[in-house]
C-alpha angles and dihedrals in degrees: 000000000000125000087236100046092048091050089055089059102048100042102047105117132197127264107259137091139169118252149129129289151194102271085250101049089042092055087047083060101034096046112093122207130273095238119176103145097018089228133092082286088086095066109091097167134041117187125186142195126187114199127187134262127321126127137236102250092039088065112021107028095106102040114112122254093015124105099265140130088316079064105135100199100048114167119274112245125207088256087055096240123126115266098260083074100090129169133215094195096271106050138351112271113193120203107294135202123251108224117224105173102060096017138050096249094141087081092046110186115259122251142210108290103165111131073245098070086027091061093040094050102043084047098199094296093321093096102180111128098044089149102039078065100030106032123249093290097070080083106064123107144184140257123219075238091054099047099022091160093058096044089051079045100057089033097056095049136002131319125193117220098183103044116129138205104236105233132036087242150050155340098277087041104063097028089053082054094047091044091056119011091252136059093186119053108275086210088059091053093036083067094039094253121138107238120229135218081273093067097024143043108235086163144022109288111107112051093051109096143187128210126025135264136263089024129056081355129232119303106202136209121236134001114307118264109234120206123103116279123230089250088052093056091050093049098044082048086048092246111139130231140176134196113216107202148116105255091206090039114053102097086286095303092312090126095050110083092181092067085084100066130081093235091066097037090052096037110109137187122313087010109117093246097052101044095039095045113014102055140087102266100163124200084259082056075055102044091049094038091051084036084056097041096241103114110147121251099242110035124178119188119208111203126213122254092263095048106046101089095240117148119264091001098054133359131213100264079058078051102049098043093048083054098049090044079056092046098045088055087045096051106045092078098062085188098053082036087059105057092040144115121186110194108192124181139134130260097232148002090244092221089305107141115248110184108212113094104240124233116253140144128278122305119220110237109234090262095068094259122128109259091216134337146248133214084228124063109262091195101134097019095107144071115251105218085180086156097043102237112131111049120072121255088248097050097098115138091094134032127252087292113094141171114257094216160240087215129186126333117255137189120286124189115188107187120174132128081257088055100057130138113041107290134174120218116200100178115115122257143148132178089302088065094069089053093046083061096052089057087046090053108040107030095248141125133230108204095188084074113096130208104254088060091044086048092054116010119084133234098230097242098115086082102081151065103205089171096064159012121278124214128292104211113099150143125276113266102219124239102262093175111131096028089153087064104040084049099057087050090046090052087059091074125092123291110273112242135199108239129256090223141041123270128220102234119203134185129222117259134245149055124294125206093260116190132231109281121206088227115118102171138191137162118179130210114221125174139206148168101298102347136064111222114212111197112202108213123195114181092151128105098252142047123266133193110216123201128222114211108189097206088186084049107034085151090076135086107259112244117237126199127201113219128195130221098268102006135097148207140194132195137187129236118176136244112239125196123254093017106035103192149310123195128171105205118200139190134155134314089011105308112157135177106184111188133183138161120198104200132044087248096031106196124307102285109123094186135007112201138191125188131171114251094233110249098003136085100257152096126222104218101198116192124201119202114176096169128120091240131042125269122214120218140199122213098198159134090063092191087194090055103216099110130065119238106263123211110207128187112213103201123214121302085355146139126214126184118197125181132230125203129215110168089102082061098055077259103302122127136196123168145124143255116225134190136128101305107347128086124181117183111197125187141155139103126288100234101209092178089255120108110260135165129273118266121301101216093049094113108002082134143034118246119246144174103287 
């Protein structure tokens, strides 16, 4: 082990630090919570704002302890490169930073986000030409110098680093999705039928409205949607909710999701729906109903148009002072402030590039064959383009049914007394996951949601400690008061520009309070006579999606397989002369399994197995050797550098387990597998169900050109 690397280790220190803050920041620090069970119980209030269209990388690749451009396991492209190596069709442009100080970045240009050039980017999993679909700036990211308030944001509370948009698309889309827990008809996939564009929104039509309220009244777009809303379930189960927003004010209706369904379009005065969520209820509304006491207990804000952080039309200083407006009228009451919890996240990635490839269930390959499995029918999950209307012309590599998402990650900021300390949280959600805590919470269900979203996305619960008090100590949130103004002179700088050559990208270094994840995950290597088997292995206590990159077939769309809590899979990949396999294996919160033989008989290993030594911080790596003579066998490449490299002899017919410790790498593992003609890399964190810290090694370098 190396003197830098274990200083690395030992000197990695936690997100966190003491210092001074705005009066209505510090109260949402200072303030404890109002515990009286210790459970969800305790949260009386949830608040959310949904905020438009940025990415998770283009804000957050370069914070420290998050999965960003220090990233170790980045997707493969066709042309073999890491992910970060996009095309626009004339030369490869990398992620790039927006310049704040000498440009106007702040008001980044808008890009392409149809589900067309969504489908097209994301290619099926290849990635691979994100700004040839969704212009050069899709590539531009931000500093911790350039969004100061949304760094001190994330690093006060808890950010999330695998939450998902719902849906590769829009705006309606998602926020249909996140209005009422589905964007295609949960009747249709309860009977294993696609839904179509009639009884879906692949695209932007049904929350843009004409007309005002209260007078001449709204005129909608498209037929009415029919399931059941979100705001509809809380007020059947008596919860009650309330939507602050201008109704003639709110980007023509484009913020509100639940303009799409029949029972907001037929609610009339006086009538809960409309008066809860069809009125003008303003942030002063807020501010006094928080002041009285009388805040509901399930609150959604709707931003204006110029303060709700979209490209072109908004910019994240707008952003930030429309959330700490929301914030000041949270935290004056220290009683409502203490029973709680402000979700705040954005409905889209715009086109802006996000590099982790998003779970999601199975492509179809463009003969009509799965590209993957799942241990849960998959019948309904998928958007019917029967007319073909929706994918570009040069979107080719799959047929009219598409996945639906999940899409690109985007930013989620889970603030709440309970959330406190600058925490990362790795678990797996999307839109679906709000309203899963709202079940959690309230005792309620949400029927929209389907069962593949319920199998693998989160309900957001993980973020918190509800027994206790987190830590004090955090980073300043800036002023963003007079963000009109600050933008105009901003404005004033030179255009930003995407840049003529590559740039090196970098990520900030050190460790992050991470909490406990429910993933306990295992793939086996099995080989036979002229195949590899890969078993797919899920004893954790929710439900994972694992990719399959072919390295010997990158032209190919990478097979993804849904996993249940409890359940397993296995699928089958030749082994061709001359090049036998490769195969980069992924699953959440870094977890890899790389696997290549190099001859068409590699050794004499039959199975490599490893299994998690319950309650310790450590794998069991058990090794199978049927075969009439020993193998020998190397244990190596410890990228953590605290074991040695073991040599192992496996006799005849035999079975040897060794055992591999992690606990001097805050439990993460990453090491290889080594015998004549087979290597097999695997890395990942041993979740214990106890909170731990990112991964050390996340950004112990800068990124550079191979």
């Amino acid at each position: 082990m190396s003197n830098t690397r274990r200083d690395f280790l030992k000197a990695a220190t936690v997100a966190g630090g003491a210092a001074s803050l705005p009066a209505s920041i510090a109260r949402a620090l200072a303030l404890p919570a109002n515990r009286q069970t210790g459970t969800i119980k305790d949260v009386r209030h949830v608040v959310i704002l949904m905020q438009e269209n940025r990415s998770f990388d283009h804000y957050f690749g370069t914070l420290k302890g998050v999965r960003g451009f220090g990233d170790r396991h980045p997707v493969p492209l066709e042309s073999g490169k890491p992910v970060w190596w996009q095309h626009n069709g004339a030369r490869h442009l990398p992620p790039f930073h927006l310049d704040t100080k000498t440009t106007n970045a702040l008001k980044v240009p808008g890009t392409p986000h149809s589900f067309a050039d969504a489908q097209a980017a994301w290619n099926q999993g290849k990635f691979g030409l994100w700004p040839k679909h969704k212009t050069d700036y899709s590539m531009g990211y931000y500093r911790r110098e350039d969004i100061p308030f949304q760094f001190a944001l994330a690093e006060a509370f808890t950010i999330c680093d695998a939450y998902h948009c719902s849906v590769t698309s829009g705006t309606d889309p998602n926020r249909i999705v996140f209005w009422s827990g589905a964007g295609f008809d949960p009747e249709l996939c309860a009977q294993g039928i696609n839904s179509q564009a009639d009884r879906s929104e692949p695209d932007n039509l049904r929350c843009w409205i004409k007309g005002a309220l209260p007078e001449p009244g709204y005129a909608y777009a498209g037929n009415a949607l029919t399931w059941k809303t979100i705001p509809e379930v809380l007020e059947d189960a008596g919860v009650d909710w309330r939507i602050y927003q201008d109704p003639n004010d709110n980007w023509t209706g484009a913020m509100h999701g639940g303009l799409a369904f029949e029972g907001f379009r037929s609610s009339k005065p006086g009538e809960p729906l409309y008066e809860k969520g069809m009125r003008h209820h303003s942030l002063e509304k807020l501010a006094q109903d928080v002041a009285d006491g009388t805040l509901p207990a399930v609150s959604w804000v709707l931003p204006p148009k110029p303060w709700s952080e979209h490209p072109s039309s908004s910019s994240p200083i707008e952003g930030a002072e429309f959330t700490a407006r929301v914030l000041d009228a949270l935290t004056a009451n220290p009683d409502v402030w203490g029973s709680t919890v402000f979700f705040q996240t954005f409905d889209e990635n715009d086109g802006l590039f996000d590099h982790l490839p998003a779970a999601a269930p199975p492509s179809y390959n463009a003969d009509g064959t799965l590209a993957g499995k799942s241990t849960l029918r998959l019948d309904g999950h998928y958007f019917d383009d029967h007319e073909d209307r929706h994918t570009s012309r040069d979107d080719v590599i799959s047929g009219r049914i598409r996945p639906f998402g999940l899409g690109p990650r985007v930013p989620m900021y889970v603030v709440s007394p309970w959330s406190k300390g600058g925490w990362v949280n790795s678990e797996v959600f999307d839109h679906t996951s709000v309203g899963q805590f709202l079940e959690q919470r309230f005792e309620v269900e949400i029927p929209a949601i389907s069962p593949w979203h319920r199998a693998v996305c989160g309900d957001l619960t993980s973020c918190f400690d509800f027994a206790r008090d987190a830590d004090t100590r955090f980073p300043a949130l800036p002023d963003v008061s007079g963000s009109v103004a600050t933008i105009a002179r901003h404005q004033q700088q030179a255009r930003i520009l995407p840049p003529r050559e590559p740039q090196d990208l970098f990520q900030e270094q050190g460790l992050r309070r991470s909490r406990a994840l429910p993933y306990r995950l295992a793939v086996d290597a099995v080989f036979l006579d002229t195949q590899v088997r890969l078993d797919f292995f899920n004893d954790g206590a929710a439900g994972v999606v694992y990719h399959v990159y072919d390295r010997l077939h990158l032209n190919r769309i990478p097979k993804r397989y849904t996993v249940e809590a409890g359940k397993r899979l296995d699928d089958v990949w030749p082994l061709e002369d001359g090049a036998a396999c490769d195969l980069w294996v992924l699953g959440p919160n870094g977890f890899l399994r790389h696997v290549i033989a190099r001859t068409r008989a590699p050794a004499a290993l039959a199975r490599v197995r490893l299994r998690q030594r319950t309650g310790h911080a450590q794998l069991a790596v058990e090794l199978h050797n049927p075969a009439p003579g020993a193998v020998e066998v190397l244990l190596d490449h410890d990228a953590y550098g605290t074991a040695a490299a073991r040599r192992l002899v496996v006799g005849a017919s035999a079975k040897q387990i060794a055992v591999w410790d992690a606990s001097a790498s805050h439990d993460w593992y990453d090491f290889t597998v080594l015998t004549e003609g087979l290597s097999i890399r695997s890395a990942g964190r041993i979740e214990r169900g106890a909170d731990s810290v990112s991964d050390p090694l996340m950004a112990a370098a800068f990124w550079k050109e191979a």
